[in-house]
Amino acid sequence: MATTDNEVKELIKREYEHGFVTEIEADTFEPGLNEDVIARLSAIKKEPEWMLEWRLKAYRRWLEMEEPDWAHVGYPKVDYNSISYYSAPKRKEDMPQSLDEVDPELLKTYEKLGIPLHEREKLAGVAVDAVFDSVSVATTFKEPLAKAGVIFCSISEAVRDYPELVQKYLGTVVPHGDNFFAGLNSAVFSDGTFVYVPKGVRCPMELSTYFRINAANTGQFERTLIIADEGSYVSYLEGCTAPMRDENQLHAAVVELVALDDAQIKYSTVQNWYPGDENGKGGIYNFVTKRGACIGKNSKISWTQVETGSAVTWKYPSCVLRGENSVGEFYSVALTHNYQQADTGTKMIHLGKNTRSTIISKGISAGKSSNAYRGLVKFGPGAEGARNFTQCDSLLIGDRCGAHTFPYIESKNKSAIVEHEATTSKVSDEQMFLCRQRGIDPEQAVSMIVNGFCKEVFKELPMEFAVEAGKLLEVSLEGSVG
Amino acid sequence: MLSIKNLHASVEGKEILKGINLEIKAGEVHAIMGPNGSGKSTLSQVLAGNDAFEVTEGEVTLNGDNLLDLETEERAREGIFLAFQYPVEIPGVSNLQFLRTAVNAMRKHKGQDEMNAAEFMKLAKEVSKQVDLDPAFLKRGVNEGFSGGEKKRNEIMQALLLQPKLAILDETDSGLDIDALKVVSDGVNALRSEDRAILMVTHYQRLLNHIVPDYVHVLAGGKIIKSGGRELALELEEKGYGWLGIKDDDTSN
């Protein structure tokens, strides 16, 4: 396009806006992983004996596992002994009892990120759990939620305060041995969010967790467990950012969702981890296992993700549709730019009768990036009358990027119906010319065209997040026109 | 207002425009007629700044400023508007959002405040009525699933919203039935004003019955070979392009 090289360079220079580092005193473990490290971690968290045993079992299993290499991504091998497995801001007290006791530096950090914890509490009606490196630093709106019977706290608190619930469900959806990264997470997970919505309760507000990696050379291994009891409903949002650093950092999370009879869980993610610079240096390795189990009849789990960050993404939010008439949904926008690599998609495992699933995936590649959709739709012998609809669309910007689609379909039931649609398109010169002829800047035109391409997914996001996601795409696409 | 001197342009190394000279003053309506392949559309695209075409010689000025130095979007902001012959679809982007973005880009350029969604909605609804488009079209994707006639009316609506200095209409009459032609022509006539010029590119005379031009030029082989008043178009209709010694390979008429 006719935009001059200088303009493009200027735009590229604009930096990742969440890339600052918070200067805060932290307790950080020496790098390295062994059973003693896990025992120390468990002790700091004052965990009961069973939790430590659970972690050690996972660790021993992990030692025997191989790192997966089937994804369409390439990165230097991670040295798991060079990572620190725990970093937490120093505090005088054991845990802050209210927001007023949270270190002001931390509150400032969240304000800079657009998550003013105090104000959110008053204004937006969204309850926030803020996780900073390895620990949850604040959870808002606890009281009104408690009145409704909803438990919303850090997973560390849940292990201590609600051991029955945690023991009953932890690891039931994503077991230790599920995959290499899930195994590692099970051994060393530091914090994360726990939600329990009791029978018949519609959670009175959106719940959200904001994850922030701050410390250098530290992995973040959060663990989230959400249980929606019979007939309940909850909508949960998660956002993520990290400082700009030259070294790659590992983020290996596990999220487990459990929906009982007639329950619904809506899980939305806006992932904006540091993607590395324009030469592919630095950035987060985002190796995440997210899975929901619709164990009850008529239950529903819906994943919506907007993935714009991370150097390498390996992520397949999935649904196991066990209950009769249960429904799984996956709506995804994955954008890669510069040297980013994403291998993302979903698995819909249909086990129960008349289970239904919908997959809408929008992949956008710019720069020299690589973007792959990988999806499995599987029908077990008992999945009478089950149906899936999949739509995978790829949009290319420029001619040095790649888009790939790897759909897998396995059916053991003849009555199951699968539909699969896939398209690949480019932001065309004609579209750009139309926009520019109407006086619109090339950058704004690309962002508008891409936003239009993602509309079907954005409309699934809660209002507030949809706006944020649109803006995020705009920022992430800067420098893509050239 | 617009001055074109010895304009040569090529696409993929093939020369299409071979020395165009044309002067257009504010308030005037010019029609460029010619057979297919004569370079009519190329001229409109080149004036609007489509990068697919390369200007190899000549100059174009708008109110004395060199137009060829400007990027497409800068030309648009200076008041050049092109109504496309085949408007492209932009799926998922609502017409309303697209139009507001365009109008605000212009306003920003002029140092005016941007219009908010409510203000713009009101304006857009009024203008859409002017070209007989249901305001429901504003919510649909840009040209997405529009019929040929709807696309053309949408283009004219954009001209009415953006109020250009020079509106270039590229085959705006093609594919229109007689009722749609009337609506589109009414829209174009509403654009006519003392400080605006209109350049119409068309194969057929019939559009000129509705939008009466001040000047008619015949383009053939990349050059203007004859210029005249309104009567030239009528003569062409009667005698065909062959009258001027031009081969017209279009048999659809």
XYZ file of C-alpha atoms in Angstrom:
735
model
C 0.000 0.000 0.000
C 1.095 3.536 -0.447
C 1.574 4.275 3.233
C 5.198 5.311 3.476
C 7.788 3.187 5.215
C 8.397 5.912 7.758
C 4.772 5.983 8.831
C 4.801 2.250 9.285
C 8.011 2.386 11.300
C 6.536 5.050 13.544
C 3.527 2.896 14.167
C 5.582 -0.182 14.880
C 7.578 1.736 17.454
C 4.473 2.163 19.555
C 4.970 -0.204 22.378
C 2.963 -2.799 24.202
C 1.132 -0.554 26.613
C 1.065 -2.883 29.605
C 4.815 -3.441 29.471
C 5.815 -1.623 32.653
C 7.354 -3.287 35.712
C 6.118 -2.615 39.236
C 8.943 -2.011 41.710
C 7.821 -3.941 44.708
C 9.579 -6.026 47.284
C 8.951 -9.650 46.583
C 9.640 -13.027 48.088
C 10.848 -15.122 45.212
C 12.078 -18.713 45.241
C 15.430 -19.579 43.776
C 14.986 -21.100 40.317
C 14.601 -24.857 40.202
C 12.055 -27.560 40.786
C 12.133 -30.570 43.103
C 9.983 -32.087 45.845
C 11.414 -29.688 48.445
C 10.374 -26.674 46.389
C 6.850 -28.065 46.196
C 6.810 -28.735 49.928
C 7.956 -25.153 50.615
C 5.301 -23.754 48.316
C 2.642 -25.826 50.021
C 3.906 -24.779 53.459
C 3.849 -21.058 52.590
C 0.266 -21.495 51.513
C -0.499 -23.330 54.765
C -2.023 -26.143 52.784
C -3.421 -29.280 54.366
C -1.496 -32.523 54.005
C -3.776 -33.901 51.248
C -3.001 -30.964 49.015
C 0.740 -31.521 49.302
C 0.266 -35.221 48.562
C -1.806 -34.331 45.501
C 0.919 -32.014 44.244
C 3.697 -34.539 44.794
C 1.751 -37.228 43.001
C 1.353 -34.882 40.067
C 5.040 -33.964 40.145
C 6.160 -37.600 40.062
C 3.850 -38.247 37.168
C 5.091 -35.126 35.342
C 8.712 -36.270 35.598
C 7.778 -39.236 33.410
C 5.964 -37.141 30.811
C 7.189 -35.707 27.531
C 6.677 -32.151 26.372
C 4.253 -32.249 23.396
C 5.678 -31.342 19.993
C 2.716 -31.893 17.692
C 1.556 -28.280 17.663
C 2.322 -26.059 14.685
C 4.721 -23.913 16.712
C 8.464 -23.781 17.205
C 10.326 -22.460 20.244
C 13.558 -23.269 22.071
C 13.099 -25.909 24.759
C 12.205 -24.519 28.161
C 14.643 -25.339 30.961
C 12.265 -26.072 33.811
C 15.030 -25.794 36.363
C 15.838 -22.207 35.415
C 12.395 -20.948 36.354
C 11.350 -19.682 39.744
C 8.140 -21.335 40.895
C 6.977 -18.783 43.397
C 7.056 -15.017 43.659
C 4.809 -12.936 45.861
C 4.770 -9.319 46.979
C 6.081 -9.052 50.583
C 3.461 -8.270 53.122
C 3.446 -7.577 56.792
C 0.264 -9.490 57.443
C -0.471 -12.941 56.166
C -3.259 -11.863 53.863
C -4.874 -8.483 53.333
C -8.267 -8.546 55.004
C -9.670 -5.814 52.789
C -8.636 -3.651 49.860
C -7.418 -0.984 52.297
C -4.685 -3.321 53.400
C -3.401 -4.015 49.916
C -0.035 -2.435 49.104
C -0.723 0.931 47.394
C 1.896 0.093 44.734
C -0.183 -2.900 43.724
C -3.385 -0.924 43.610
C -1.583 1.568 41.369
C -0.497 -1.259 39.094
C -4.066 -2.366 38.588
C -5.184 1.217 38.042
C -2.559 1.619 35.309
C -3.900 -1.517 33.717
C -7.374 -0.053 33.711
C -8.544 -2.250 36.563
C -8.983 0.228 39.429
C -9.924 -2.261 42.106
C -11.549 0.330 44.379
C -13.588 1.965 41.658
C -14.589 -1.195 39.936
C -16.089 -2.211 43.192
C -18.333 0.830 43.244
C -19.026 1.426 39.595
C -18.992 -1.476 37.276
C -20.704 -4.165 39.282
C -17.993 -6.635 38.367
C -16.336 -8.591 41.120
C -12.576 -8.885 40.595
C -9.969 -11.303 41.872
C -6.530 -9.835 41.127
C -3.675 -12.320 40.837
C -0.179 -10.802 40.919
C 2.559 -13.278 40.032
C 1.915 -16.243 42.297
C -0.705 -14.872 44.665
C -4.169 -13.426 44.740
C -3.819 -9.874 46.087
C -7.405 -8.807 46.300
C -10.883 -10.110 45.744
C -13.672 -7.568 45.587
C -17.400 -7.805 46.253
C -17.047 -10.739 48.601
C -19.952 -9.761 50.841
C -22.805 -9.337 48.370
C -21.685 -12.540 46.705
C -21.662 -14.359 50.021
C -25.234 -13.215 50.592
C -26.252 -14.935 47.386
C -24.337 -17.989 48.576
C -21.717 -17.630 45.843
C -18.169 -18.481 46.849
C -15.630 -16.347 44.969
C -12.126 -16.468 46.386
C -8.578 -17.422 45.554
C -7.931 -21.116 45.113
C -5.491 -20.983 48.049
C -8.258 -19.819 50.339
C -10.608 -22.423 48.924
C -8.138 -25.215 49.693
C -8.153 -24.097 53.334
C -11.785 -23.015 53.725
C -13.742 -25.316 51.403
C -11.664 -28.490 51.278
C -14.643 -30.778 50.570
C -15.598 -28.920 47.392
C -12.014 -28.649 46.207
C -11.260 -32.294 46.891
C -14.448 -33.385 45.187
C -13.784 -31.543 41.920
C -10.098 -30.574 41.591
C -8.477 -32.630 38.859
C -11.723 -34.319 37.802
C -11.895 -32.441 34.525
C -8.169 -32.069 33.855
C -6.397 -34.919 35.675
C -2.666 -34.903 36.562
C -1.706 -37.076 33.673
C -3.744 -35.221 31.058
C -0.793 -33.529 29.435
C 2.701 -32.286 30.226
C 1.744 -28.702 31.087
C -1.308 -29.719 33.103
C 0.911 -32.112 35.056
C 3.406 -29.341 35.801
C 0.624 -26.999 36.830
C -0.878 -29.596 39.177
C 2.475 -29.895 40.943
C 3.285 -26.208 41.306
C 0.123 -24.143 40.856
C 0.449 -21.081 43.023
C -2.862 -19.310 42.921
C -5.955 -18.730 40.868
C -9.646 -18.399 41.364
C -12.290 -20.600 42.895
C -15.985 -20.145 42.228
C -18.925 -22.112 43.536
C -22.458 -21.135 42.598
C -25.028 -23.026 44.658
C -28.203 -24.703 43.425
C -30.660 -22.462 41.630
C -28.604 -19.297 42.077
C -28.046 -16.894 39.252
C -24.781 -15.182 40.168
C -25.788 -11.539 40.737
C -22.775 -10.039 38.934
C -20.020 -10.832 36.467
C -17.005 -12.405 38.135
C -13.566 -11.653 36.838
C -9.940 -12.457 37.473
C -7.121 -10.262 36.346
C -3.795 -12.025 35.970
C -0.572 -10.069 36.009
C 2.933 -11.493 35.669
C 5.398 -8.980 37.134
C 8.520 -10.674 38.451
C 11.273 -11.627 35.999
C 12.215 -15.212 35.362
C 9.102 -16.489 37.064
C 6.462 -18.804 35.760
C 2.826 -18.212 36.436
C 0.886 -21.357 37.103
C -2.610 -20.458 38.039
C -5.391 -22.873 38.637
C -9.015 -21.980 38.320
C -11.943 -24.137 39.355
C -15.532 -23.106 38.723
C -18.465 -25.219 39.834
C -22.013 -24.370 38.833
C -24.437 -26.439 40.880
C -27.862 -27.509 39.590
C -29.838 -24.796 37.831
C -27.278 -22.063 38.492
C -25.685 -19.513 36.164
C -22.380 -17.686 36.219
C -20.492 -15.468 33.798
C -16.756 -15.249 34.377
C -14.174 -13.041 32.667
C -10.434 -13.229 32.716
C -7.812 -10.754 31.540
C -4.039 -11.069 31.417
C -0.992 -8.820 30.911
C 2.741 -8.927 31.604
C 5.728 -6.551 31.458
C 7.999 -6.406 28.426
C 11.068 -8.501 28.996
C 13.674 -9.906 26.646
C 13.429 -13.397 28.082
C 10.533 -15.658 27.372
C 8.330 -16.397 30.353
C 6.174 -19.412 30.941
C 2.510 -19.318 31.759
C 0.983 -22.753 32.215
C -2.509 -22.506 33.603
C -5.249 -25.033 34.152
C -8.901 -24.096 34.208
C -11.586 -26.590 35.128
C -15.294 -25.931 34.814
C -18.024 -28.208 36.109
C -21.687 -27.716 35.197
C -24.297 -29.854 36.935
C -27.925 -30.377 35.793
C -29.416 -27.318 34.077
C -26.429 -25.160 35.007
C -24.709 -22.669 32.707
C -21.174 -21.320 32.730
C -20.048 -18.556 30.401
C -16.278 -18.112 30.430
C -14.697 -15.210 28.560
C -10.996 -14.463 28.140
C -9.141 -11.475 26.816
C -5.539 -12.639 26.680
C -2.985 -9.910 26.149
C 0.248 -11.317 27.552
C 3.363 -9.593 26.245
C 3.811 -10.918 22.656
C 7.540 -10.195 22.279
C 9.012 -7.393 20.199
C 8.869 -6.930 16.426
C 11.929 -9.168 16.017
C 10.364 -11.987 17.984
C 12.442 -11.417 21.123
C 10.804 -12.107 24.448
C 7.144 -12.721 25.126
C 5.078 -15.186 27.089
C 4.743 -18.882 26.346
C 1.084 -19.434 26.969
C 0.591 -23.183 27.418
C -2.835 -23.534 28.865
C -5.289 -26.355 29.476
C -8.887 -25.250 29.770
C -11.694 -27.725 29.902
C -15.298 -27.789 31.000
C -17.395 -30.798 31.895
C -21.119 -30.638 31.305
C -21.824 -33.490 33.663
C -25.477 -32.635 34.232
C -28.372 -32.883 31.801
C -29.305 -29.675 29.951
C -26.140 -28.003 31.142
C -24.200 -25.553 29.024
C -20.629 -24.312 28.890
C -19.618 -21.495 26.611
C -16.029 -20.411 25.992
C -15.298 -17.080 24.350
C -11.694 -16.082 23.856
C -9.890 -13.145 22.331
C -6.222 -14.038 22.054
C -3.949 -11.224 20.943
C -0.902 -11.587 23.163
C 1.832 -14.172 23.928
C 4.803 -15.207 21.814
C 3.545 -18.785 21.573
C 0.008 -19.895 22.356
C -0.965 -23.506 22.873
C -4.526 -23.554 24.050
C -7.670 -25.601 23.398
C -10.591 -24.694 25.655
C -12.792 -27.772 25.454
C -16.120 -29.222 26.518
C -16.900 -32.746 27.610
C -20.621 -33.096 26.953
C -21.629 -35.935 29.214
C -25.112 -34.883 30.324
C -28.093 -35.438 28.024
C -28.976 -32.362 25.953
C -25.916 -30.546 27.179
C -24.441 -27.777 25.032
C -20.860 -26.699 24.387
C -19.825 -23.516 22.621
C -16.472 -22.101 21.555
C -16.108 -18.633 20.099
C -12.581 -17.565 19.360
C -10.642 -14.687 17.882
C -6.902 -15.318 17.670
C -4.705 -12.609 16.250
C -0.999 -13.027 15.556
C 1.437 -10.364 14.402
C 5.229 -10.015 13.972
C 6.682 -13.405 14.977
C 3.818 -14.598 17.183
C 2.693 -18.211 16.879
C -0.675 -19.535 17.891
C -1.956 -23.092 17.801
C -5.398 -22.864 19.291
C -8.830 -24.353 18.937
C -11.116 -26.593 20.893
C -12.287 -30.115 21.580
C -15.952 -30.983 21.736
C -16.374 -34.453 23.185
C -19.970 -35.612 22.751
C -20.793 -38.470 25.110
C -24.449 -37.907 26.027
C -27.618 -38.087 23.944
C -28.668 -35.055 21.917
C -25.646 -33.070 22.915
C -24.910 -30.059 20.738
C -21.846 -27.969 20.099
C -20.963 -24.875 18.115
C -17.468 -23.753 17.155
C -16.832 -20.347 15.613
C -13.153 -19.614 15.139
C -11.688 -16.464 13.601
C -7.946 -16.459 13.009
C -6.179 -13.293 11.901
C -2.538 -13.377 10.807
C -0.353 -10.359 10.126
C 3.397 -9.753 9.813
C 5.425 -12.992 9.779
C 3.173 -14.780 12.223
C 1.661 -18.221 12.110
C -1.873 -18.949 13.181
C -3.344 -22.442 13.372
C -6.790 -23.656 14.282
C -6.818 -27.172 15.683
C -10.118 -28.702 16.635
C -11.447 -32.108 17.548
C -15.106 -33.038 17.363
C -15.702 -36.482 18.780
C -18.904 -38.490 19.153
C -18.924 -41.424 21.558
C -21.160 -44.500 21.033
C -23.817 -43.018 23.318
C -24.053 -39.675 21.547
C -27.412 -40.407 19.860
C -28.646 -37.457 17.853
C -25.660 -35.301 18.717
C -24.791 -32.370 16.481
C -21.852 -30.091 15.837
C -21.482 -27.007 13.724
C -17.991 -25.681 13.053
C -17.011 -22.554 11.221
C -13.334 -21.630 10.842
C -12.471 -18.420 9.099
C -8.965 -17.118 8.497
C -8.021 -13.621 7.504
C -4.564 -12.782 6.189
C -2.986 -9.347 6.289
C 0.041 -9.072 4.022
C 1.755 -11.996 2.306
C 4.358 -13.200 4.800
C 2.033 -14.764 7.370
C 0.425 -18.169 7.522
C -2.951 -19.615 8.456
C -3.572 -23.316 8.968
C -6.639 -25.354 9.862
C -6.411 -28.822 11.399
C -9.914 -30.164 11.994
C -10.280 -33.691 13.395
C -13.613 -35.495 13.439
C -14.172 -38.876 15.076
C -17.572 -40.475 15.242
C -18.655 -43.703 16.878
C -22.341 -42.966 16.486
C -24.072 -43.059 13.128
C -26.825 -40.632 14.089
C -24.407 -37.808 14.838
C -24.366 -34.831 12.489
C -21.322 -32.678 11.820
C -21.127 -29.553 9.707
C -17.841 -27.895 8.967
C -17.313 -24.645 7.093
C -13.985 -23.000 6.501
C -12.924 -19.876 4.634
C -9.670 -18.039 4.081
C -9.693 -14.445 2.930
C -7.416 -11.458 2.697
C -8.012 -7.864 3.573
C -8.406 -6.945 -0.066
C -6.880 -3.974 -1.864
C -10.407 -3.068 -3.002
C -11.669 -2.895 0.579
C -8.700 -0.769 1.584
C -9.189 1.512 -1.401
C -12.878 1.993 -0.595
C -12.094 2.941 3.014
C -9.227 5.254 2.105
C -11.248 6.888 -0.681
C -13.696 7.843 2.043
C -10.931 9.567 4.003
C -10.240 6.770 6.490
C -6.627 6.143 7.598
C -5.169 2.816 6.409
C -4.553 1.677 10.008
C -8.086 2.492 11.014
C -9.400 0.791 7.889
C -7.586 -2.477 8.686
C -8.804 -2.397 12.242
C -12.369 -1.763 11.100
C -12.265 -4.591 8.561
C -10.777 -6.983 11.133
C -13.338 -5.994 13.739
C -16.070 -6.696 11.206
C -14.548 -10.110 10.557
C -14.674 -10.870 14.296
C -18.177 -9.574 14.905
C -19.784 -12.982 15.429
C -17.384 -13.654 18.288
C -17.394 -10.177 19.839
C -21.145 -10.255 20.216
C -20.719 -13.208 22.582
C -18.548 -11.155 24.935
C -20.022 -9.169 27.807
C -20.477 -5.547 26.694
C -17.565 -4.087 28.629
C -15.172 -6.732 27.346
C -16.354 -6.398 23.749
C -15.259 -2.765 23.691
C -11.919 -3.659 25.266
C -11.419 -6.473 22.763
C -12.060 -4.151 19.830
C -9.516 -1.660 21.117
C -7.033 -4.418 21.785
C -7.234 -5.601 18.177
C -6.581 -2.061 17.042
C -3.441 -1.792 19.169
C -2.258 -5.276 18.221
C -2.597 -4.523 14.524
C -0.528 -1.382 14.636
C 2.208 -1.538 12.038
C 0.492 -4.317 10.109
C -0.157 -2.140 7.051
C 2.913 -1.723 4.928
C -11.117 23.628 -9.728
C -9.673 20.492 -11.343
C -7.039 20.775 -13.994
C -5.693 17.726 -15.837
C -2.751 18.232 -18.173
C -1.300 15.591 -20.478
C -2.126 12.753 -18.071
C -0.637 9.378 -18.904
C -1.272 6.311 -16.742
C -0.664 2.600 -17.006
C -1.626 -0.576 -15.236
C 0.779 -3.521 -15.093
C 3.006 -1.776 -17.615
C 0.211 -1.254 -20.147
C -0.536 2.361 -20.964
C -4.257 3.151 -20.705
C -4.405 6.938 -20.499
C -2.390 8.564 -23.260
C -2.493 12.284 -22.655
C -5.742 13.531 -21.095
C -6.384 17.271 -20.921
C -9.416 18.518 -19.028
C -10.437 21.633 -17.094
C -13.380 21.502 -14.710
C -14.658 24.593 -12.900
C -16.714 24.750 -9.734
C -20.424 24.431 -10.416
C -19.947 22.505 -13.664
C -21.143 19.033 -14.554
C -18.990 17.137 -17.050
C -19.799 13.823 -18.669
C -17.145 11.536 -20.046
C -18.496 9.063 -22.539
C -16.789 6.368 -24.450
C -16.859 2.729 -25.388
C -15.613 -0.069 -23.140
C -11.864 -0.132 -22.754
C -11.476 3.526 -23.642
C -9.983 4.387 -20.252
C -13.046 6.001 -18.577
C -12.841 3.966 -15.379
C -9.056 4.249 -15.302
C -9.380 8.026 -15.295
C -11.708 7.933 -12.265
C -9.450 5.488 -10.411
C -6.332 7.533 -11.136
C -7.955 10.743 -9.910
C -9.008 9.012 -6.678
C -5.494 7.650 -6.184
C -5.811 3.893 -6.669
C -2.240 2.495 -6.306
C -2.931 -0.187 -8.900
C -2.444 2.504 -11.549
C 0.814 4.256 -12.217
C 0.882 7.855 -13.443
C 3.773 8.060 -15.901
C 3.420 11.619 -17.147
C 1.397 14.795 -16.755
C -0.104 16.704 -13.861
C -3.372 17.050 -11.997
C -4.137 19.959 -9.693
C -7.087 20.579 -7.423
C -7.552 24.291 -6.738
C -3.911 24.790 -7.661
C -2.484 22.041 -5.418
C -0.758 19.007 -6.885
C -3.187 16.148 -6.426
C -0.800 13.405 -7.522
C 1.430 13.965 -4.473
C -1.383 13.096 -2.106
C -2.330 9.693 -0.694
C -5.785 8.354 -1.476
C -7.179 9.311 1.932
C -5.657 12.801 1.704
C -7.299 13.374 -1.669
C -10.601 12.247 -0.163
C -10.206 14.725 2.679
C -9.453 17.479 0.164
C -12.839 16.779 -1.361
C -12.405 14.128 -4.058
C -15.195 11.570 -3.943
C -15.479 8.498 -6.146
C -18.798 6.681 -6.482
C -17.642 3.184 -7.399
C -18.940 1.197 -10.320
C -18.669 -2.025 -8.307
C -18.672 -1.135 -4.594
C -16.916 -3.840 -2.595
C -18.444 -5.570 0.448
C -16.951 -5.268 3.921
C -18.605 -8.072 5.894
C -19.455 -7.444 9.529
C -18.752 -3.694 9.413
C -22.065 -1.872 9.655
C -22.790 0.768 7.080
C -23.484 3.157 9.938
C -20.100 2.594 11.530
C -18.318 2.865 8.203
C -20.073 6.101 7.288
C -19.555 7.682 10.678
C -15.859 6.809 10.574
C -15.596 8.428 7.149
C -17.586 11.527 8.098
C -15.554 11.961 11.268
C -12.272 11.566 9.384
C -13.376 14.472 7.185
C -14.576 16.554 10.127
C -11.312 15.984 11.957
C -9.417 17.130 8.874
C -11.475 20.320 8.800
C -10.886 20.901 12.504
C -14.513 20.195 13.391
C -15.693 18.119 16.354
C -16.450 14.481 15.643
C -20.108 13.510 15.565
C -21.336 11.163 18.250
C -23.358 8.070 17.406
C -26.743 9.659 18.133
C -26.097 12.829 16.122
C -24.812 10.825 13.217
C -27.724 8.387 13.295
C -30.132 11.285 12.900
C -28.220 12.742 9.955
C -27.761 9.361 8.269
C -31.465 8.556 8.531
C -32.378 11.810 6.816
C -29.908 11.297 4.011
C -30.887 7.659 3.489
C -34.469 8.818 2.824
C -33.153 11.163 0.159
C -31.970 8.178 -1.882
C -34.956 6.049 -0.894
C -32.928 3.574 1.169
C -34.646 2.057 4.177
C -32.750 3.220 7.303
C -32.489 -0.517 8.144
C -29.674 -0.564 5.564
C -27.561 1.493 7.920
C -27.310 -1.466 10.264
C -26.304 -3.963 7.598
C -22.720 -4.732 6.655
C -21.183 -2.346 4.096
C -22.688 -3.402 0.732
C -23.198 -6.877 2.208
C -25.913 -8.644 0.245
C -27.036 -5.355 -1.342
C -28.573 -5.535 -4.816
C -26.821 -3.638 -7.606
C -29.268 -0.754 -7.303
C -28.940 -0.610 -3.527
C -25.173 -0.425 -3.821
C -25.416 2.513 -6.199
C -27.886 4.361 -3.983
C -25.578 3.673 -1.064
C -22.730 5.322 -2.987
C -24.790 8.425 -3.671
C -25.856 8.536 -0.035
C -22.165 8.623 0.880
C -21.590 11.539 -1.478
C -24.479 13.406 0.125
C -23.033 12.763 3.574
C -19.466 13.669 2.699
C -20.318 16.760 0.601
C -17.247 16.585 -1.679
C -15.811 19.349 -3.841
C -15.503 17.024 -6.816
C -17.787 14.011 -7.128
C -16.672 11.434 -9.684
C -19.442 9.023 -10.652
C -18.128 5.879 -12.312
C -20.883 4.230 -14.386
C -23.395 5.076 -11.710
C -26.232 4.198 -14.073
C -25.075 0.670 -14.900
C -27.377 -2.059 -13.712
C -30.169 0.297 -12.677
C -33.786 -0.062 -13.684
C -35.629 3.062 -14.650
C -37.046 3.758 -11.165
C -33.693 3.319 -9.490
C -32.085 5.495 -12.142
C -34.539 8.252 -11.250
C -33.760 7.987 -7.534
C -30.001 7.988 -8.115
C -30.267 10.927 -10.516
C -32.334 12.914 -8.034
C -29.603 12.273 -5.484
C -26.914 13.473 -7.873
C -28.945 16.540 -8.818
C -29.250 17.337 -5.123
C -25.441 17.398 -5.067
C -25.241 20.050 -7.780
C -24.136 23.364 -6.398
C -22.104 26.411 -7.319
C -19.058 25.340 -5.375
C -19.077 21.688 -6.387
C -18.102 19.985 -9.615
C -19.381 16.650 -10.882
C -17.602 14.328 -13.289
C -19.792 11.552 -14.664
C -18.356 8.602 -16.487
C -20.853 6.667 -18.555
C -21.211 4.471 -21.562
C -24.799 5.466 -22.294
C -26.607 8.649 -22.958
C -29.690 7.814 -20.905
C -28.196 8.979 -17.587
C -27.715 12.388 -19.148
C -31.462 12.735 -19.639
C -31.737 12.815 -15.861
C -28.547 14.609 -14.958
C -28.043 17.197 -17.641
C -24.345 17.959 -18.121
C -22.787 21.267 -19.075
C -20.061 19.562 -21.113
C -19.676 16.188 -22.782
C -16.326 14.620 -23.709
C -15.727 11.527 -25.752
C -12.858 9.358 -24.599
C -11.333 6.805 -26.953
C -7.996 5.056 -26.932
C -6.924 6.890 -23.797
C -7.508 10.388 -25.198
C -10.355 12.858 -25.335
C -11.136 13.000 -29.016
C -14.136 15.300 -28.998
C -15.728 17.763 -26.586
C -18.987 19.612 -26.813
C -22.183 20.504 -25.020
C -25.227 18.462 -24.133
C -26.046 17.947 -27.805
C -22.928 15.846 -28.372
C -24.374 13.098 -26.219
C -27.620 13.092 -28.146
C -25.751 12.905 -31.385
C -23.748 9.954 -30.067
C -26.940 8.181 -29.062
C -28.365 8.635 -32.503
C -25.284 7.796 -34.534
C -23.325 5.493 -32.216
C -19.629 5.600 -31.468
C -18.903 4.441 -35.019
C -19.813 7.933 -36.139
C -16.580 9.173 -34.618
C -14.653 6.333 -36.141
C -14.496 4.432 -32.836
C -15.043 0.730 -32.525
C -17.523 -0.120 -29.783
C -17.328 -3.755 -28.788
C -20.235 -3.522 -26.375
C -23.281 -5.161 -27.848
C -25.432 -5.125 -24.741
C -27.054 -1.828 -25.690
